[in-house]
Every structure is written in C-alpha cells, then in structure tokens.
Short mmCIF file of C-alpha atoms and ligand atoms in Angstrom, two decimals:
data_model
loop_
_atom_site.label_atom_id
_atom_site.label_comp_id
_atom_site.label_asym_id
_atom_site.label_seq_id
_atom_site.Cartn_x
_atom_site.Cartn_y
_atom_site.Cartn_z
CA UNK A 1 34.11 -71.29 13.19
CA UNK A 2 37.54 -70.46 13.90
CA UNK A 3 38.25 -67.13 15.44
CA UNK A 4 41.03 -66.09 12.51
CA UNK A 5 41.55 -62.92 9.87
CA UNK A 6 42.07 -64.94 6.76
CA UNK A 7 42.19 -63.29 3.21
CA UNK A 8 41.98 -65.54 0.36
CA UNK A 9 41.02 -62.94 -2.16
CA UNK A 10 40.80 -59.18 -2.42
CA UNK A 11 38.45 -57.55 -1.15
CA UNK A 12 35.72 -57.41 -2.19
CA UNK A 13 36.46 -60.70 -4.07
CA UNK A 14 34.68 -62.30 -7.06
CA UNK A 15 31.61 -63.95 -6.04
CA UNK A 16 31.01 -60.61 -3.79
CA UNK A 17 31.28 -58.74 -6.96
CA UNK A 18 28.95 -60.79 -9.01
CA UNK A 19 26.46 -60.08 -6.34
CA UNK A 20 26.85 -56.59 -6.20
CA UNK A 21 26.26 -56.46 -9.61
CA UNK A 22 22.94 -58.26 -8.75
CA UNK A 23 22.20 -56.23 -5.58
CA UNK A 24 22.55 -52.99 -8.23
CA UNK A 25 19.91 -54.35 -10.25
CA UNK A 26 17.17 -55.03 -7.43
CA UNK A 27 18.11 -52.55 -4.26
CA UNK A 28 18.06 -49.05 -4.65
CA UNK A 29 21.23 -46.76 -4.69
CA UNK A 30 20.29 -45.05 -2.06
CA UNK A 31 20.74 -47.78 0.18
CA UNK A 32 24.23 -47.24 1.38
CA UNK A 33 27.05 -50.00 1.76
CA UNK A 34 30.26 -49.71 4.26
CA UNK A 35 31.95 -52.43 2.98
CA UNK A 36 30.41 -54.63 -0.44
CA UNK A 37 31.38 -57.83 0.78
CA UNK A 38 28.41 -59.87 1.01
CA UNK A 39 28.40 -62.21 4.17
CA UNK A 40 27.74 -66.42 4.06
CA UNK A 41 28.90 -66.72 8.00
CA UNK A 42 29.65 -64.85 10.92
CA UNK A 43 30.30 -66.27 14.25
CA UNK A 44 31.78 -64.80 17.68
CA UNK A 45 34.12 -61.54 16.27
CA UNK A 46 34.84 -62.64 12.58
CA UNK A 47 32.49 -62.52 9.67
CA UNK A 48 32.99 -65.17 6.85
CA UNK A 49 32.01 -63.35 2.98
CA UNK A 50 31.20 -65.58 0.43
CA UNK A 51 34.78 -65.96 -1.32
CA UNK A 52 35.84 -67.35 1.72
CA UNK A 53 37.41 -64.09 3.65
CA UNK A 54 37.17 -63.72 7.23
CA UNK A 55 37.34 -60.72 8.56
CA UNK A 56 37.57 -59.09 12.20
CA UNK A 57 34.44 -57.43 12.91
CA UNK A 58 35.38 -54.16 15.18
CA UNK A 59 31.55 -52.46 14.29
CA UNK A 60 29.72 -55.40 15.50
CA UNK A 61 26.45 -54.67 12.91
CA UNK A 62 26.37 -51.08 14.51
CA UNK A 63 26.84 -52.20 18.20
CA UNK A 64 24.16 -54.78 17.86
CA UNK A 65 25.95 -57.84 18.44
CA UNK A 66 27.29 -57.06 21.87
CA UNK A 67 26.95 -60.59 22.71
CA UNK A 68 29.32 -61.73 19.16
CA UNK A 69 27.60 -62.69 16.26
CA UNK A 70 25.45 -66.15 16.22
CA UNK A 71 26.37 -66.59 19.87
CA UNK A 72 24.97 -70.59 20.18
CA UNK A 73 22.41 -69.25 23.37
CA UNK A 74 21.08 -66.97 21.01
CA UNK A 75 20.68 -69.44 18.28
CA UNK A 76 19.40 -71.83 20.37
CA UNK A 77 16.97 -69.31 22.18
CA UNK A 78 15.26 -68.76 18.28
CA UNK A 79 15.59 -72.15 17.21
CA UNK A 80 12.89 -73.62 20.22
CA UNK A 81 11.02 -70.13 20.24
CA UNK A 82 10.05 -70.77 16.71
CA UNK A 83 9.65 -74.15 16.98
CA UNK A 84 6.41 -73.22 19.44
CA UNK A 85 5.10 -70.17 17.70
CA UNK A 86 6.86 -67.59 15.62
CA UNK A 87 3.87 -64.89 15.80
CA UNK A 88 0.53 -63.51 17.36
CA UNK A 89 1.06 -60.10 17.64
CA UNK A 90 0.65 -59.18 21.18
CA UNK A 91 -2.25 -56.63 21.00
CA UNK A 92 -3.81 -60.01 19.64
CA UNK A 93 -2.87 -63.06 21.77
CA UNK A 94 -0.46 -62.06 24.73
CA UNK A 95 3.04 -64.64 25.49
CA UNK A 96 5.57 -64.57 28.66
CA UNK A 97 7.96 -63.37 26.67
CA UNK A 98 7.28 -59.63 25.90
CA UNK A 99 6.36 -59.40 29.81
CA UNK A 100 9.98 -61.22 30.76
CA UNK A 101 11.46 -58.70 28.54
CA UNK A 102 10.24 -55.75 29.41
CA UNK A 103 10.73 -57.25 33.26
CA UNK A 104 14.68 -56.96 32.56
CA UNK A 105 14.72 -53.88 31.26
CA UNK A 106 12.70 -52.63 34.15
CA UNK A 107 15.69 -54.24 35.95
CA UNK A 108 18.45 -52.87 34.22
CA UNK A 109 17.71 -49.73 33.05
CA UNK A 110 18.78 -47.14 35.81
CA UNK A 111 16.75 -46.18 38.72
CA UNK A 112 14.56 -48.56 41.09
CA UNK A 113 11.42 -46.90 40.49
CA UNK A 114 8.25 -48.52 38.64
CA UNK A 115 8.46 -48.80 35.35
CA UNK A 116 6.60 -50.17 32.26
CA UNK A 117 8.13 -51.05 28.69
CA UNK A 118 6.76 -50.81 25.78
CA UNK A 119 8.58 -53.40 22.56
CA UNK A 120 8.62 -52.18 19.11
CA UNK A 121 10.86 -53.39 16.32
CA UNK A 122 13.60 -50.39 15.74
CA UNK A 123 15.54 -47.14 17.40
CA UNK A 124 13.69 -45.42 15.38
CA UNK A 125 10.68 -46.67 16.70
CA UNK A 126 11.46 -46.60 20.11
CA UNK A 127 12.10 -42.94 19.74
CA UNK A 128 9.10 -42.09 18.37
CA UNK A 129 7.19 -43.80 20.16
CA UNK A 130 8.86 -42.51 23.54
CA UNK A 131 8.07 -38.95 21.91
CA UNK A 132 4.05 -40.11 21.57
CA UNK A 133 4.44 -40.84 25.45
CA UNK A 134 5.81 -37.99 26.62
CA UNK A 135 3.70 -35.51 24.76
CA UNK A 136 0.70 -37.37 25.80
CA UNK A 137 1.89 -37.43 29.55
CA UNK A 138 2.67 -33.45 29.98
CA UNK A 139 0.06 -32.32 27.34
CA UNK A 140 3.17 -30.27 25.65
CA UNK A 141 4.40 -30.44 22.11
CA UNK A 142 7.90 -29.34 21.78
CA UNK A 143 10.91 -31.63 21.76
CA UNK A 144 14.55 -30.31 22.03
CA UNK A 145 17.24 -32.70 20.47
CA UNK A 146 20.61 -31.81 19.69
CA UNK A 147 23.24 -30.84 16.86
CA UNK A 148 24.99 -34.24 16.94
CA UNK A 149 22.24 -36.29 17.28
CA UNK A 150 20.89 -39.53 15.53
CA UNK A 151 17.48 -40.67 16.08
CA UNK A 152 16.58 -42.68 13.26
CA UNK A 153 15.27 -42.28 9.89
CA UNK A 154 11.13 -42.39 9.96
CA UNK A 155 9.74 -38.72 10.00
CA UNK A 156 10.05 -38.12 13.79
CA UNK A 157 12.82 -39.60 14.56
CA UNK A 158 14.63 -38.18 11.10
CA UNK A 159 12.88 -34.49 12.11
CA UNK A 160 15.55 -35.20 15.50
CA UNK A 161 18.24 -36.28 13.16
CA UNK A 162 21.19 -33.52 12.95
CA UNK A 163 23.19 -34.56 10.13
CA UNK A 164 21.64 -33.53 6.35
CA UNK A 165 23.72 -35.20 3.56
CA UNK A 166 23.33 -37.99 3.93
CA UNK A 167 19.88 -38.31 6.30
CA UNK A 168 17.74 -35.40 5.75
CA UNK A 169 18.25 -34.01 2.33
CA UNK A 170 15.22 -34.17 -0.03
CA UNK A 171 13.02 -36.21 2.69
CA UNK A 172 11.36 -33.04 3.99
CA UNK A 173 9.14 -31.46 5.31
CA UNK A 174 9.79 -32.52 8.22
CA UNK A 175 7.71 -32.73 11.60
CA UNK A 176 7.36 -29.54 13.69
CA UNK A 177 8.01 -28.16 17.11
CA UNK A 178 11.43 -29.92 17.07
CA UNK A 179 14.32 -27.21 18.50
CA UNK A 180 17.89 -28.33 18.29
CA UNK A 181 20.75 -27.25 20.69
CA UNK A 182 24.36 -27.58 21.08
CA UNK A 183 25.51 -30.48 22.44
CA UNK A 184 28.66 -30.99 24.71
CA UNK A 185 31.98 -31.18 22.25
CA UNK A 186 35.07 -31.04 24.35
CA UNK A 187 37.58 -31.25 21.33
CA UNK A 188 35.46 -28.23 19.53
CA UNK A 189 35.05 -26.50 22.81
CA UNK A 190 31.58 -26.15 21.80
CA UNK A 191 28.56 -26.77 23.56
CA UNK A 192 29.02 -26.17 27.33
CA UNK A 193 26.22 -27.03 29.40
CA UNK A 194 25.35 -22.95 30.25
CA UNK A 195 25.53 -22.52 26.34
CA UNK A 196 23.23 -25.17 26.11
CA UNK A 197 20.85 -24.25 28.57
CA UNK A 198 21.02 -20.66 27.56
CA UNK A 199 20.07 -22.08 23.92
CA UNK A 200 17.01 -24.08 24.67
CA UNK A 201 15.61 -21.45 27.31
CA UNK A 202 15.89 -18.42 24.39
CA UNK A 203 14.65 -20.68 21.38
CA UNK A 204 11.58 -21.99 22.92
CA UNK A 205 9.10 -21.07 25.76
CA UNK A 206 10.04 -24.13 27.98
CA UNK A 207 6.51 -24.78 29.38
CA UNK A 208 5.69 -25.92 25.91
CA UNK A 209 8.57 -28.32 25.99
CA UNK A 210 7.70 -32.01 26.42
CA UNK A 211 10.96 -33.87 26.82
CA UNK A 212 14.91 -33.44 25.40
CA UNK A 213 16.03 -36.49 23.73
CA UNK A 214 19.42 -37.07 24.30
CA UNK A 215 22.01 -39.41 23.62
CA UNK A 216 24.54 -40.04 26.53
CA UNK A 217 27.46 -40.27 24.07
CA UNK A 218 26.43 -38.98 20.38
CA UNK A 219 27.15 -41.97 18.17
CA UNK A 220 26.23 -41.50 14.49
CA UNK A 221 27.41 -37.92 15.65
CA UNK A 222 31.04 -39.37 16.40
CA UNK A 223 31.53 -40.89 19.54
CA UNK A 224 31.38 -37.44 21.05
CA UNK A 225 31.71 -37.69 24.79
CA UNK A 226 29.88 -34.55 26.62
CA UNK A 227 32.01 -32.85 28.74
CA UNK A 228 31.54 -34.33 32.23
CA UNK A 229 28.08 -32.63 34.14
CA UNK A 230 26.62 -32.12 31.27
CA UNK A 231 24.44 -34.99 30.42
CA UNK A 232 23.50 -34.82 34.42
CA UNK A 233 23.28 -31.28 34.12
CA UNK A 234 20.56 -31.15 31.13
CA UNK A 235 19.20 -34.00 33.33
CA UNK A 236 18.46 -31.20 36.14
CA UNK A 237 17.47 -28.83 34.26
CA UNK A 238 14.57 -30.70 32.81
CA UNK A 239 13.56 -32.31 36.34
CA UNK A 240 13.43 -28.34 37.65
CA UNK A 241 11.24 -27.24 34.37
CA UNK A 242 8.78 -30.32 34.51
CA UNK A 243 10.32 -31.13 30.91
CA UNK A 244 10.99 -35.24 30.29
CA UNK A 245 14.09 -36.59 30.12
CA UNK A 246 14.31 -39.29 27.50
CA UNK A 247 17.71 -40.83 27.09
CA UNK A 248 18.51 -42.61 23.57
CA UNK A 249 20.73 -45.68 24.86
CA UNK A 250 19.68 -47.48 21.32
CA UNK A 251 23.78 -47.33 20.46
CA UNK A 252 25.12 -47.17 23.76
CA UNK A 253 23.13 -49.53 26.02
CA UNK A 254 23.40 -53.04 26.47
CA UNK A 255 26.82 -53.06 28.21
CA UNK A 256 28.57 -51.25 25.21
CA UNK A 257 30.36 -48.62 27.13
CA UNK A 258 31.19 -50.41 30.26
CA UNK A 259 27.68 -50.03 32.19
CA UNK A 260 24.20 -51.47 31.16
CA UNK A 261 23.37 -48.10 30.20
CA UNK A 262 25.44 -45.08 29.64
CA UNK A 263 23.11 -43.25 31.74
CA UNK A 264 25.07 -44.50 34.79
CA UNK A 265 28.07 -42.42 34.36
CA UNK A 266 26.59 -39.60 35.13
CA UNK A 267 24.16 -41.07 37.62
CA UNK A 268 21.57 -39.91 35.50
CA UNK A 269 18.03 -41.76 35.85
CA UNK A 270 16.26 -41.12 33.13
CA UNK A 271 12.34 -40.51 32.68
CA UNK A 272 12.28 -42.42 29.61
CA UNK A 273 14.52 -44.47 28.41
CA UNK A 274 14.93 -45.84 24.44
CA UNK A 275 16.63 -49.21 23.27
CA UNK A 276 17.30 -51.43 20.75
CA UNK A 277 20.21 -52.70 18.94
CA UNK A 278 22.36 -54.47 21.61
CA UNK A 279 18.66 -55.72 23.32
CA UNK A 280 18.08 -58.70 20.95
CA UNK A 281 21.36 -60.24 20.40
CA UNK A 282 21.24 -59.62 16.68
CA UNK A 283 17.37 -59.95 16.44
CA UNK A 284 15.21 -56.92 15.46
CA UNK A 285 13.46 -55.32 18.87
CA UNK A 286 13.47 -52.15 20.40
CA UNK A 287 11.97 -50.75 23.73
CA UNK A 288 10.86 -47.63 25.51
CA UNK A 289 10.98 -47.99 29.33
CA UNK A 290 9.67 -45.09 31.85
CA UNK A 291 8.24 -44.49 34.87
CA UNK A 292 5.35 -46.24 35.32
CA UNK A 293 3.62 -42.89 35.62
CA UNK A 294 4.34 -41.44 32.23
CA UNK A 295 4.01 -44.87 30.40
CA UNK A 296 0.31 -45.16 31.91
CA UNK A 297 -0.59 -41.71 30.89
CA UNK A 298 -1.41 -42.74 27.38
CA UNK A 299 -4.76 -44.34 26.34
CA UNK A 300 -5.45 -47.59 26.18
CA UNK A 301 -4.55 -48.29 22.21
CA UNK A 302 -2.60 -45.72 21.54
CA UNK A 303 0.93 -47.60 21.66
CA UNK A 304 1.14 -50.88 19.55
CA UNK A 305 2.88 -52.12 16.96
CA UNK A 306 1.93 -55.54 14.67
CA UNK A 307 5.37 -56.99 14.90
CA UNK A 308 6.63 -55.48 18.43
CA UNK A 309 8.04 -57.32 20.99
CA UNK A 310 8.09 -60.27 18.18
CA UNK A 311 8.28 -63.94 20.26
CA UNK A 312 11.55 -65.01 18.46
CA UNK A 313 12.95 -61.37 19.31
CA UNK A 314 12.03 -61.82 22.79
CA UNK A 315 13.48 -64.95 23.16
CA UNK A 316 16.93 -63.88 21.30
CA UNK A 317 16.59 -60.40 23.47
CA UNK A 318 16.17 -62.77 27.24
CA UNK A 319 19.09 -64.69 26.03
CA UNK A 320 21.39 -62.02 25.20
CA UNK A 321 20.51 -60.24 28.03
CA UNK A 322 21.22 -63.88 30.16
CA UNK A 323 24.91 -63.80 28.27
CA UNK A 324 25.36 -59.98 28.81
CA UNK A 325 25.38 -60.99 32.75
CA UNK A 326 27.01 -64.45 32.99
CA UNK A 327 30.13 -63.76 30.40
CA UNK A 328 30.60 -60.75 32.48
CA UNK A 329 30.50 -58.10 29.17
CA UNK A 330 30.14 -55.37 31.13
CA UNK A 331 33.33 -55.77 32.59
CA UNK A 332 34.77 -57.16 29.31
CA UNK A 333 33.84 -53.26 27.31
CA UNK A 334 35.68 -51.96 30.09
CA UNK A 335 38.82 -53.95 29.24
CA UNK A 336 38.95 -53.76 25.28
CA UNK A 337 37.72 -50.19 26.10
CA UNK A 338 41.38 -49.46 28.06
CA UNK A 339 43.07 -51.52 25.49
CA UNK A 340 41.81 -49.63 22.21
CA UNK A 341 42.55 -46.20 23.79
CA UNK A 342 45.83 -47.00 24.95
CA UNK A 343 46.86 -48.45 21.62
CA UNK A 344 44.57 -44.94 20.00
CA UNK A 345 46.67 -42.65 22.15
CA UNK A 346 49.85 -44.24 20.66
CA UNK A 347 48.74 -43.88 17.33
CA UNK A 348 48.00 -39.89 17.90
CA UNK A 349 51.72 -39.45 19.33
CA UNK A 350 53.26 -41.16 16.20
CA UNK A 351 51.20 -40.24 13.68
CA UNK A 352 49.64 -36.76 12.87
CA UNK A 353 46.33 -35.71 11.69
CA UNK A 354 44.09 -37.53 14.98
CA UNK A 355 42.83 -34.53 16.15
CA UNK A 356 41.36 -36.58 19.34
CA UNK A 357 41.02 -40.00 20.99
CA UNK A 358 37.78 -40.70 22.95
CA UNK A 359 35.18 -42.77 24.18
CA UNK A 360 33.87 -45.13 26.89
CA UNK A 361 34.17 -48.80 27.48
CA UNK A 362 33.81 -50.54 24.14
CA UNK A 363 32.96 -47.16 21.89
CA UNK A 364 35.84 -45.65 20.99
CA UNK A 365 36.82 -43.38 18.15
CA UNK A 366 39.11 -40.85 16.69
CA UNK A 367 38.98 -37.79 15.17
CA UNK A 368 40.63 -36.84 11.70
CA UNK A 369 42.06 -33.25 11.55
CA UNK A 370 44.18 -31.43 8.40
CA UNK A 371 47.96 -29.74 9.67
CA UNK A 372 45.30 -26.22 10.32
CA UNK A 373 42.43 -28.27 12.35
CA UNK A 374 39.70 -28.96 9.42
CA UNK A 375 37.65 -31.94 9.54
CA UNK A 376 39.78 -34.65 7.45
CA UNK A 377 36.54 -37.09 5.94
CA UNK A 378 38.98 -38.17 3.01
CA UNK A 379 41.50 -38.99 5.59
CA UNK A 380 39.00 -41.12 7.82
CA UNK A 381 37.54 -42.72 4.37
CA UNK A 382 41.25 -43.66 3.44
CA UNK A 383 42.15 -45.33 6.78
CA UNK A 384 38.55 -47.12 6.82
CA UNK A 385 38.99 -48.23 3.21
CA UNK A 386 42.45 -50.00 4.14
CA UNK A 387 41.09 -52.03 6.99
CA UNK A 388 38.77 -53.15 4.97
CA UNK A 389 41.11 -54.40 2.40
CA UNK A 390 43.39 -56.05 4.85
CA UNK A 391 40.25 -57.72 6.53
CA UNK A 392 39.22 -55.69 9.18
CA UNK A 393 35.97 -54.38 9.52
CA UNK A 394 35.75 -50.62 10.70
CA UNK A 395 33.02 -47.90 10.65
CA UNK A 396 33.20 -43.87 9.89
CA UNK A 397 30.95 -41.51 12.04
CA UNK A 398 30.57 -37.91 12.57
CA UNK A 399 28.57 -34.85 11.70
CA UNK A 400 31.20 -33.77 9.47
CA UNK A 401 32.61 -37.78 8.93
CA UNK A 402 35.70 -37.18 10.24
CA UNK A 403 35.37 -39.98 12.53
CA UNK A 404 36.39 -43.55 12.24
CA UNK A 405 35.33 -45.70 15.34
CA UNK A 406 35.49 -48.89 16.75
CA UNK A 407 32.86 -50.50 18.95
CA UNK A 408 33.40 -54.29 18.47
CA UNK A 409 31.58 -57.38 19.89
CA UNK A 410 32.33 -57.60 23.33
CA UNK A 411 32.92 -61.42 23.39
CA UNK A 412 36.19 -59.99 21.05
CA UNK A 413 39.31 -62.12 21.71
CA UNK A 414 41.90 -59.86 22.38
CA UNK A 415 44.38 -61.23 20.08
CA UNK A 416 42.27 -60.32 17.72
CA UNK A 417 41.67 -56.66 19.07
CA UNK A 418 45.17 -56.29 18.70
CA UNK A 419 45.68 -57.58 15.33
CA UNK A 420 42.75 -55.68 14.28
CA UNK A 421 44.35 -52.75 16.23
CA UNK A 422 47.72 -53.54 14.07
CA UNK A 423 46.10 -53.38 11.46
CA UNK A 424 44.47 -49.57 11.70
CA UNK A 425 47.75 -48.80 13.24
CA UNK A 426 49.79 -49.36 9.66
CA UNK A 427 46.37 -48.02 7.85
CA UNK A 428 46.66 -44.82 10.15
CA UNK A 429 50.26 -44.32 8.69
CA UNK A 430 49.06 -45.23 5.36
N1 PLZ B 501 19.23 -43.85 18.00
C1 PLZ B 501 21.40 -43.46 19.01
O1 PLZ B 501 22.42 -45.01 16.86
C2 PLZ B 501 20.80 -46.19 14.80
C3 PLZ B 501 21.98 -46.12 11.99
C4 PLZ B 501 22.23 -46.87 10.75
P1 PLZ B 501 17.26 -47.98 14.01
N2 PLZ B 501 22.16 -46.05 14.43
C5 PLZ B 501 22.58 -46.74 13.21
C6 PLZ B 501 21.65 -46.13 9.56
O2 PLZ B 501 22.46 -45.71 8.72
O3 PLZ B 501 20.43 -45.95 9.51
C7 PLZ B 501 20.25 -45.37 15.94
C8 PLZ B 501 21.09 -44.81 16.92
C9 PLZ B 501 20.53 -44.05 17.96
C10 PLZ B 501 18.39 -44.37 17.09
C11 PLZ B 501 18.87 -45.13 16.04
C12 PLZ B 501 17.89 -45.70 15.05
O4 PLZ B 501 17.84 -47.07 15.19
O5 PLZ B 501 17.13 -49.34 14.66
O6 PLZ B 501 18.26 -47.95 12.90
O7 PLZ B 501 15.94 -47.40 13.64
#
C-alpha cells in the first residue's frame, strides 16, 4: 500500500458515516471514539478508511504497532501459526511458543537475573496479575500507585487508575488498600521525589506495602517525564523497605522511547515488570516478567488465564520482537524522537499557549496552557480535531486533557513525520 496522506473526502466521509450510524445502534455510547473513521486497510504508517482516505497514523493504535501496522513478518508469522493450531489454552496442552516468548522477554527486559513470565491477554491484565504476585510473594496487601497513573480498566487495575471522568466515575466501589502519591511533574513543579517519599511513608505503614506500580513515563497521564532520579529513586526506596517494584512498561516498552524498556534510563531493574501493547505486533498479549523468586512464590494454579499467551499472539509477539531488533527500531524512536521535539520546540517559540514540550524517543507530547497557565483541553481538542480533518491521526492525553501527543509507528518514513508534523504545525496556529 503506498506510504501517502491522501484525502478524497471529508472526514469522516460518507460510507464512515453510514457506519457510525450503525455502530450507534449496536455498541454502547460509552465506548469512546478518537476519530469515527472506520478503517478497511492499514499498512506500515498510513491507515486506509473505507471512503478511500489515507491517513498518517502518529498514535500507532496506542503505541501498539511499534513495528507499523500489518508489517508482512507479522502477517506471515499468524498466517502459518494458525494454519497449525489456533488454540489449546496452555494450562491445557503446552506449545514452544509461550516458552520462546516469555524466553525474550526474560532477555530484554532489564537486569540479567532469573526470571519467569507469565502471558495474559491485556495491560490490564498484566497489572493485575503482577499485583496477585507480589502480594502473594511478601504476604502484604497494600499497593501505592500514583496521581498520573493508568493501569487499565478491570477493578484492580481501574482501583490504580488516577483519572475519574472519564475512567472511574460510577464504576465504584473500588478495590481497597490502594494509596496514591504524587508523581514527578517537572512543568507543575509537583511531585519531587522527597515529596513523594514523604507521601507514601505518612499515608501508609510501609511494612504493609506490597509493591508501587509505576509507570516510567505516565502515558494516559500525559507523557509526563519524572524529573530525573526519581523513577530510580522510588526504585531505592522500595529495595531499602522490602516493598516490590513493579514497573508498567505496557505503553512505553517495546522500543517506544528509544530503549527496550524505559526502565533503562534510569538504570532501574525492576522486580516486576508489566507488558503488552508493543509485545505482539498488533496482536492481543500481555506479560508479567520478575525475578524468578517472586514469580515462583505463588501456588501452583493460581496464575492462568484461558486465552493467555494465545499461539497466534505468540507467534505475532516472536516476530515483532525479531523486527524490533533487525530494523534497528530502537535506534529509529531515537531519531523521529529528536526530530518531533525539534520541530515541537519550534512550534512553542512561534506559537503561544504550549505550556511544555517533552518526552523520550518516539513519545512525545505537548502541553496546552491559557495566557494565565490553566490547563487548555478545548485548545488540545481543537488542534487534535484539525489533524484529523486534514488526515493525520493524533491522540489527546492528560489528567486534566491538556495534552496532545504523538507516539507513531516506528517503521514511520520521515517524510511523512514531517508532513504529519506540517500538518499539527498549521493546526497549532489554527
Ligand atoms: N498500563 C501504562 O497505557 C493502556 C488505554 C486505552 P489494556 N493504555 C491505553 C483505553 O482508553 O482504555 C494501558 C497503559 C498502561 C496499562 C494499560 C492497560 O492496557 O491493554 O488497555 O488493558
């Protein structure tokens, strides 16, 4: 498919519309929609709708498709999987491929110390399952998260969820001996890691603490990069006070901002750590990888999932992971990393209202602010609703969704970074 922006109608354009008039009918409302143009192809950086628009992807599915979207060793990786079996469930009949998996992340994921995974189907999962594991391995029931943070949306993992409208409201009650603390935000000034400490150590008697979960750079939260010691800071503090440290790389792993894991910036090896998005190419699968230790503490039984650690998914995930190495996309967020700030930083000088520019490798945002320093959401909403209608597709984050950010595939030609770039840059000065 040819790597082009094309618009033939607006967006979204009639066939699009006739389906969302049939997607209001059978899906709920509260199923949200970034953009309602409904999608026939997407290959590489551009997605194809079905009135013949191609757009330039710059959210890459959430940062799932790290390795572009339908890229062929992928494809070809499910097409002979399922040609030989699609499902057993592993608990059932055992396959190579759940143990090659969780071989590479044992690989990848930081430290050289033994480790075990565990493969279930979602973050959300992975979180709360690496929650399970470390309250079963200390014998403690508190968990500290933080007051950016986004976990996922099942009871657990939305109990760790910060943000209330639109995550948590109405879904409660939700699960207990879950303590939140500030987390690291340079542009607020908030959140300094002696603030933070101080936070954790007066709300809750730390010997009851299991583990913090922690993500190394907030994402739902808005791209918000901790101030630098912090992450490896918290880090120390838990190693001192026998509390795990689970780190949730489901947004940032996977080569997204310029390491395998974001962990490494801060030369952080986590106890536990929790994947998914970026692992499977584009195919549902999620991990939790630890220290062989803590993974073994649990029961046999206890961990399990019908559909984790799917075949296909492992097959898609050992491909992706194969492509993630030999196209070199670590070093590829790196670039289009330099090359969306640099172009960011130029729209902050000649524009007002971006508050700040930030981010690492290929996860990069900015941060709308009114003439006295408010949150601007409507601003962020405006510039995102633009890009879409000039055919480029970008994503809002932030607590207080005043963030737009860009995180594209990392396979992204960068003539078409740059047009896409063009393109926020004239929807910036509206
Ligand atoms: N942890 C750090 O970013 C998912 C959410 C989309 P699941 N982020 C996208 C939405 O609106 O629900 C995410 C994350 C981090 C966990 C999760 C949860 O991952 O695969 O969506 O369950």
């Amino acid at each position: 498919m040819e790597q082009q922006r094309k618009l033939v109608t607006e967006i979204p354009g009639p066939r699009s519309r006739a389906l969302w008039e049939r997607r209001t009918r059978a899906v709920p409302a509260g199923v949200g929609t970034t953009l309602p143009i409904f999608v026939q192809r997407a290959q590489g950086g551009i997605v194809e709708d079905v009135d013949g628009n191609r757009l330039i992807d710059l959210g890459a599915g959430i940062a799932v498709v790290n390795v572009g979207h339908a890229h062929p060793a992928v494809v070809e990786a499910i097409a002979t999987q399922a040609a030989n079996f699609v499902h057993t469930c592993f608990q059932v009949t055992p396959y190579e491929g759940y143990v090659a998996v969780c071989e590479q992340l044992a690989a990848r994921t930081p430290g050289s110390h033994e480790k075990r995974s565990l493969l279930v189907n979602s973050g959300a999962e992975a979180v709360e399952n690496a929650v399970k594991i470390a309250r079963s391995a200390t014998g403690r029931p508190a968990v500290v998260a933080f007051d950016q943070a986004f976990h996922g949306r099942t009871l657990l993992a939305l109990s760790l969820t910060a943000k209330v409208v639109p995550y948590k409201k109405s879904f409660g009650p939700y699960a207990p001996e879950v303590y939140r603390a500030p987390y690291s935000y340079p542009f607020r000034g908030t959140g300094g890691l002696a603030e933070t400490i101080a936070w954790i150590e007066a709300s809750v008697d730390v010997a009851e603490i299991a583990c913090v979960v922690v993500e190394p750079i907030a994402g739902e939260g808005g791209f918000v990069v901790p101030e630098p010691g912090w992450y490896g800071g918290i880090a120390q503090w838990c190693r001192t006070n026998g509390v795990l440290f689970v780190a949730d790389e489901v947004q940032t792993g996977f080569g997204r901002t310029g390491a395998w894991f974001a962990s490494e910036h801060e030369d952080v090896v986590p106890d536990l750590v929790a994947t998914a998005k970026g692992l499977g190419g584009g195919m549902p699968i999620a991990g939790v990888t630890g220290r062989a230790d803590i993974m073994d503490a649990v029961h046999a039984g206890g961990l399990g999932s019908t559909f984790g650690g799917n075949p296909v998914s492992c097959a898609a995930a050992l491909a992706a992971i194969d492509v993630i190495e030999k196209e070199g996309l670590v070093e590829r967020a790196r670039k289009l990393g330099d090359r969306m700030l640099e172009r960011l930083v130029a729209m902050q000088r000649a524009s007002s209202g971006i508050g700040d520019v930030r981010g690492r490798g290929a996860m990069v945002a900015i941060e709308l602010v009114t003439d006295n320093g408010a949150p601007d959401a409507d601003r962020a909403k405006r510039i995102c609703a633009a890009c879409h209608a000039n055919g480029v597709i970008v994503l809002t984050a932030g607590t207080l969704g005043n963030v737009v950010r860009l995180l594209p595939p990392l396979v992204l030609d960068e003539g078409l970074l740059d047009e896409g770039l063009n393109v926020l840059e004239a929807a910036v000065r509206g």
